[in-house]
Amino acid sequence: MTKVICNQSISADGYAAGPNQTEQRPFGDDGGDGWGDKLHSWMFEASEENRTEIDQIAAPGACIMGRNMFGPVRGEWDRDWKGWWGDNPPFHAPVFVLTHYPRAPQPMDGGTTYYFVTDGIESALKQAREAAGNGDVMIQGGANTINQYLAAGLIDELRLHIVPITLGAGARLFDGVPPLDLEQVESRSATSVTHVTYRVLR
């Protein structure tokens, strides 16, 4: 059965990005280079130690992300923006981008096509489930998008990658989300991250 999963790197105090996000620093004041180098060092500097978790992130049949995660463009699509990831994004699956402004689908190399959804999170999830077939749907982020899906009771499983830094402010997971009943189903400590998987019991 298709599951709706969130994979998210967060600081020890729950932030997925720091304050003051800009195009030059998409993760804002994140304690590093503004591109998430500390939050995601476990993926890029210790990839073999964390291979299982990295492979899980790459496995969904379809993805959903918010417009802020897709890029810095605001308002009407008056700019030829194709995402932060270049011509061959890492998703290799359909990606449904939440937005208030219509835009034609954007095919990319490697099997990724961006679809722009203007009628809400439930519509995006319905389309993503259909596109995923027997695969899982991944809520990619950012934190605001994940929180909307959590608040609506639409996420089955949270896979959190907790990094030993604190940010103190920024985009925080669980902000505005009602209390959740979570069942811990797995945890693993690595050199620079702790991986915890929760089943969301509602």
mmCIF file of C-alpha atoms in Angstrom:
data_model
loop_
_atom_site.group_PDB
_atom_site.id
_atom_site.type_symbol
_atom_site.label_atom_id
_atom_site.label_comp_id
_atom_site.label_asym_id
_atom_site.label_seq_id
_atom_site.Cartn_x
_atom_site.Cartn_y
_atom_site.Cartn_z
ATOM 1 C CA MET A 1 0.000 0.000 0.000
ATOM 2 C CA THR A 2 1.300 3.462 -0.876
ATOM 3 C CA LYS A 3 2.565 5.407 2.130
ATOM 4 C CA VAL A 4 2.969 9.144 2.489
ATOM 5 C CA ILE A 5 6.413 9.739 3.953
ATOM 6 C CA CYS A 6 8.400 12.763 5.053
ATOM 7 C CA ASN A 7 12.216 12.660 5.087
ATOM 8 C CA GLN A 8 13.644 15.755 6.770
ATOM 9 C CA SER A 9 16.981 16.832 8.182
ATOM 10 C CA ILE A 10 16.512 19.045 11.230
ATOM 11 C CA SER A 11 18.681 20.686 13.844
ATOM 12 C CA ALA A 12 18.530 19.433 17.425
ATOM 13 C CA ASP A 13 16.032 22.216 18.154
ATOM 14 C CA GLY A 14 13.789 21.254 15.252
ATOM 15 C CA TYR A 15 14.674 23.678 12.452
ATOM 16 C CA ALA A 16 14.860 22.616 8.792
ATOM 17 C CA ALA A 17 16.359 25.972 7.751
ATOM 18 C CA GLY A 18 17.590 29.111 9.459
ATOM 19 C CA PRO A 19 16.123 32.627 9.286
ATOM 20 C CA ASN A 20 16.845 35.146 6.519
ATOM 21 C CA GLN A 21 16.549 32.802 3.543
ATOM 22 C CA THR A 22 17.583 34.367 0.232
ATOM 23 C CA GLU A 23 18.412 33.169 -3.262
ATOM 24 C CA GLN A 24 22.091 33.352 -2.334
ATOM 25 C CA ARG A 25 21.488 31.503 0.959
ATOM 26 C CA PRO A 26 18.430 29.275 0.463
ATOM 27 C CA PHE A 27 18.812 27.757 3.955
ATOM 28 C CA GLY A 28 19.328 31.191 5.493
ATOM 29 C CA ASP A 29 21.464 31.594 8.585
ATOM 30 C CA ASP A 30 21.957 27.849 8.960
ATOM 31 C CA GLY A 31 25.233 27.816 10.871
ATOM 32 C CA GLY A 32 27.149 27.179 7.653
ATOM 33 C CA ASP A 33 27.302 28.275 4.043
ATOM 34 C CA GLY A 34 23.565 28.968 3.671
ATOM 35 C CA TRP A 35 23.151 25.918 1.421
ATOM 36 C CA GLY A 36 22.528 23.416 4.215
ATOM 37 C CA ASP A 37 26.090 22.133 4.354
ATOM 38 C CA LYS A 38 25.844 21.340 8.083
ATOM 39 C CA LEU A 39 22.247 20.127 8.055
ATOM 40 C CA HIS A 40 22.982 17.746 5.194
ATOM 41 C CA SER A 41 26.635 16.887 5.745
ATOM 42 C CA TRP A 42 25.586 13.348 6.705
ATOM 43 C CA MET A 43 24.376 12.854 3.127
ATOM 44 C CA PHE A 44 27.351 14.278 1.292
ATOM 45 C CA GLU A 45 30.360 13.903 3.598
ATOM 46 C CA ALA A 46 29.398 10.566 5.148
ATOM 47 C CA SER A 47 27.344 9.003 2.372
ATOM 48 C CA GLU A 48 28.576 5.427 2.832
ATOM 49 C CA GLU A 49 27.819 5.451 6.563
ATOM 50 C CA ASN A 50 24.277 6.616 5.769
ATOM 51 C CA ARG A 51 23.672 4.731 2.540
ATOM 52 C CA THR A 52 20.419 3.072 3.691
ATOM 53 C CA GLU A 53 18.790 6.385 4.560
ATOM 54 C CA ILE A 54 20.036 8.075 1.384
ATOM 55 C CA ASP A 55 18.655 5.230 -0.744
ATOM 56 C CA GLN A 56 15.279 5.584 0.997
ATOM 57 C CA ILE A 57 15.165 9.276 0.110
ATOM 58 C CA ALA A 58 15.757 8.422 -3.552
ATOM 59 C CA ALA A 59 13.072 5.719 -3.682
ATOM 60 C CA PRO A 60 9.615 7.387 -3.855
ATOM 61 C CA GLY A 61 7.280 7.049 -6.793
ATOM 62 C CA ALA A 62 6.322 10.744 -6.629
ATOM 63 C CA CYS A 63 7.209 13.837 -4.583
ATOM 64 C CA ILE A 64 5.478 16.954 -3.286
ATOM 65 C CA MET A 65 7.203 20.201 -2.362
ATOM 66 C CA GLY A 66 6.279 23.768 -1.550
ATOM 67 C CA ARG A 67 7.048 26.631 -3.856
ATOM 68 C CA ASN A 68 9.692 28.000 -1.485
ATOM 69 C CA MET A 69 11.609 24.732 -1.723
ATOM 70 C CA PHE A 70 11.334 24.792 -5.507
ATOM 71 C CA GLY A 71 12.862 28.239 -5.734
ATOM 72 C CA PRO A 72 12.926 31.926 -4.829
ATOM 73 C CA VAL A 73 10.496 33.129 -7.499
ATOM 74 C CA ARG A 74 7.412 34.813 -6.037
ATOM 75 C CA GLY A 75 4.130 35.854 -7.625
ATOM 76 C CA GLU A 76 3.585 35.165 -11.310
ATOM 77 C CA TRP A 77 6.061 32.933 -13.107
ATOM 78 C CA ASP A 78 7.893 35.767 -14.851
ATOM 79 C CA ARG A 79 11.248 34.010 -14.736
ATOM 80 C CA ASP A 80 12.565 30.820 -16.348
ATOM 81 C CA TRP A 81 13.264 29.051 -13.051
ATOM 82 C CA LYS A 82 13.690 25.254 -13.156
ATOM 83 C CA GLY A 83 14.564 24.540 -9.534
ATOM 84 C CA TRP A 84 17.764 24.621 -7.499
ATOM 85 C CA TRP A 85 19.013 21.302 -8.858
ATOM 86 C CA GLY A 86 19.928 22.010 -12.495
ATOM 87 C CA ASP A 87 18.803 20.179 -15.621
ATOM 88 C CA ASN A 88 18.919 16.716 -14.020
ATOM 89 C CA PRO A 89 17.264 16.979 -10.569
ATOM 90 C CA PRO A 90 17.800 14.148 -8.065
ATOM 91 C CA PHE A 91 14.130 13.127 -7.854
ATOM 92 C CA HIS A 92 13.800 11.012 -11.040
ATOM 93 C CA ALA A 93 10.043 10.959 -10.486
ATOM 94 C CA PRO A 94 7.062 13.298 -10.878
ATOM 95 C CA VAL A 95 7.275 16.263 -8.497
ATOM 96 C CA PHE A 96 4.139 18.242 -7.578
ATOM 97 C CA VAL A 97 4.918 21.838 -6.590
ATOM 98 C CA LEU A 98 2.360 23.732 -4.491
ATOM 99 C CA THR A 99 1.745 27.236 -5.836
ATOM 100 C CA HIS A 100 -0.978 29.852 -6.248
ATOM 101 C CA TYR A 101 0.073 30.617 -9.831
ATOM 102 C CA PRO A 102 -0.568 28.275 -12.790
ATOM 103 C CA ARG A 103 2.339 27.069 -14.871
ATOM 104 C CA ALA A 104 2.713 24.383 -17.536
ATOM 105 C CA PRO A 105 4.472 21.145 -16.532
ATOM 106 C CA GLN A 106 8.269 21.325 -16.766
ATOM 107 C CA PRO A 107 9.972 18.122 -17.992
ATOM 108 C CA MET A 108 13.585 17.714 -16.904
ATOM 109 C CA ASP A 109 16.355 15.229 -17.594
ATOM 110 C CA GLY A 110 16.499 11.943 -15.700
ATOM 111 C CA GLY A 111 12.767 11.301 -15.397
ATOM 112 C CA THR A 112 11.763 14.306 -13.304
ATOM 113 C CA THR A 113 8.771 16.391 -14.381
ATOM 114 C CA TYR A 114 7.546 19.293 -12.267
ATOM 115 C CA TYR A 115 3.757 19.733 -12.091
ATOM 116 C CA PHE A 116 2.430 22.944 -10.574
ATOM 117 C CA VAL A 117 -0.644 22.487 -8.374
ATOM 118 C CA THR A 118 -2.831 25.484 -7.573
ATOM 119 C CA ASP A 119 -5.764 23.848 -5.765
ATOM 120 C CA GLY A 120 -4.264 22.777 -2.458
ATOM 121 C CA ILE A 121 -2.436 20.052 -0.594
ATOM 122 C CA GLU A 122 -5.166 17.412 -0.944
ATOM 123 C CA SER A 123 -5.217 17.818 -4.728
ATOM 124 C CA ALA A 124 -1.431 17.577 -4.882
ATOM 125 C CA LEU A 125 -1.514 14.384 -2.818
ATOM 126 C CA LYS A 126 -4.239 12.847 -4.974
ATOM 127 C CA GLN A 127 -2.230 13.557 -8.126
ATOM 128 C CA ALA A 128 0.992 12.306 -6.538
ATOM 129 C CA ARG A 129 -0.667 9.034 -5.431
ATOM 130 C CA GLU A 130 -1.914 8.446 -8.955
ATOM 131 C CA ALA A 131 1.507 9.179 -10.419
ATOM 132 C CA ALA A 132 3.332 7.006 -7.864
ATOM 133 C CA GLY A 133 1.396 3.843 -8.703
ATOM 134 C CA ASN A 134 2.585 1.265 -6.163
ATOM 135 C CA GLY A 135 5.374 3.548 -4.949
ATOM 136 C CA ASP A 136 5.387 5.823 -1.937
ATOM 137 C CA VAL A 137 4.751 9.568 -1.981
ATOM 138 C CA MET A 138 7.455 11.727 -0.406
ATOM 139 C CA ILE A 139 6.628 15.119 1.105
ATOM 140 C CA GLN A 140 9.963 16.795 0.396
ATOM 141 C CA GLY A 141 9.483 20.082 2.240
ATOM 142 C CA GLY A 142 10.085 22.684 3.253
ATOM 143 C CA ALA A 143 8.979 22.751 6.856
ATOM 144 C CA ASN A 144 5.831 24.789 6.177
ATOM 145 C CA THR A 145 4.620 22.277 3.593
ATOM 146 C CA ILE A 146 5.357 19.330 5.872
ATOM 147 C CA ASN A 147 3.520 21.052 8.718
ATOM 148 C CA GLN A 148 0.453 21.572 6.530
ATOM 149 C CA TYR A 149 0.334 17.862 5.693
ATOM 150 C CA LEU A 150 0.913 16.883 9.339
ATOM 151 C CA ALA A 151 -1.844 19.218 10.535
ATOM 152 C CA ALA A 152 -4.213 17.694 7.978
ATOM 153 C CA GLY A 153 -3.394 14.160 9.129
ATOM 154 C CA LEU A 154 -2.047 13.162 5.719
ATOM 155 C CA ILE A 155 1.442 11.838 6.596
ATOM 156 C CA ASP A 156 1.892 8.177 7.513
ATOM 157 C CA GLU A 157 5.565 8.142 8.439
ATOM 158 C CA LEU A 158 8.144 10.705 9.593
ATOM 159 C CA ARG A 159 11.804 9.959 8.942
ATOM 160 C CA LEU A 160 13.801 12.590 10.790
ATOM 161 C CA HIS A 161 17.548 13.050 10.500
ATOM 162 C CA ILE A 162 18.571 14.985 13.602
ATOM 163 C CA VAL A 163 21.843 16.878 13.293
ATOM 164 C CA PRO A 164 23.777 18.008 16.417
ATOM 165 C CA ILE A 165 23.521 21.749 15.880
ATOM 166 C CA THR A 166 20.975 24.320 17.070
ATOM 167 C CA LEU A 167 19.720 27.238 14.975
ATOM 168 C CA GLY A 168 17.422 29.044 17.411
ATOM 169 C CA ALA A 169 15.111 30.418 14.717
ATOM 170 C CA GLY A 170 13.958 29.815 11.168
ATOM 171 C CA ALA A 171 11.638 27.279 9.541
ATOM 172 C CA ARG A 172 10.710 24.817 12.271
ATOM 173 C CA LEU A 173 9.092 21.423 11.974
ATOM 174 C CA PHE A 174 5.815 20.993 13.922
ATOM 175 C CA ASP A 175 5.049 24.731 14.153
ATOM 176 C CA GLY A 176 1.259 25.114 14.038
ATOM 177 C CA VAL A 177 0.723 21.351 14.134
ATOM 178 C CA PRO A 178 -1.720 19.950 16.709
ATOM 179 C CA PRO A 179 -0.349 17.360 19.165
ATOM 180 C CA LEU A 180 0.542 14.106 17.408
ATOM 181 C CA ASP A 181 0.583 10.512 18.601
ATOM 182 C CA LEU A 182 3.790 8.985 17.219
ATOM 183 C CA GLU A 183 5.091 5.428 17.375
ATOM 184 C CA GLN A 184 8.865 5.074 17.132
ATOM 185 C CA VAL A 185 9.583 2.220 14.748
ATOM 186 C CA GLU A 186 13.300 2.629 14.138
ATOM 187 C CA SER A 187 16.317 4.639 15.257
ATOM 188 C CA ARG A 188 19.987 4.593 14.389
ATOM 189 C CA SER A 189 22.858 6.751 15.524
ATOM 190 C CA ALA A 190 25.627 7.632 13.074
ATOM 191 C CA THR A 191 28.692 9.839 13.417
ATOM 192 C CA SER A 192 27.038 13.168 12.611
ATOM 193 C CA VAL A 193 23.304 12.392 12.683
ATOM 194 C CA THR A 194 20.631 10.370 14.447
ATOM 195 C CA HIS A 195 18.015 8.789 12.191
ATOM 196 C CA VAL A 196 14.581 8.306 13.788
ATOM 197 C CA THR A 197 11.485 6.914 12.085
ATOM 198 C CA TYR A 198 8.023 7.533 13.549
ATOM 199 C CA ARG A 199 4.704 6.139 12.447
ATOM 200 C CA VAL A 200 2.055 8.848 12.710
ATOM 201 C CA LEU A 201 -0.884 7.370 14.596
ATOM 202 C CA ARG A 202 -2.942 10.594 14.298
#
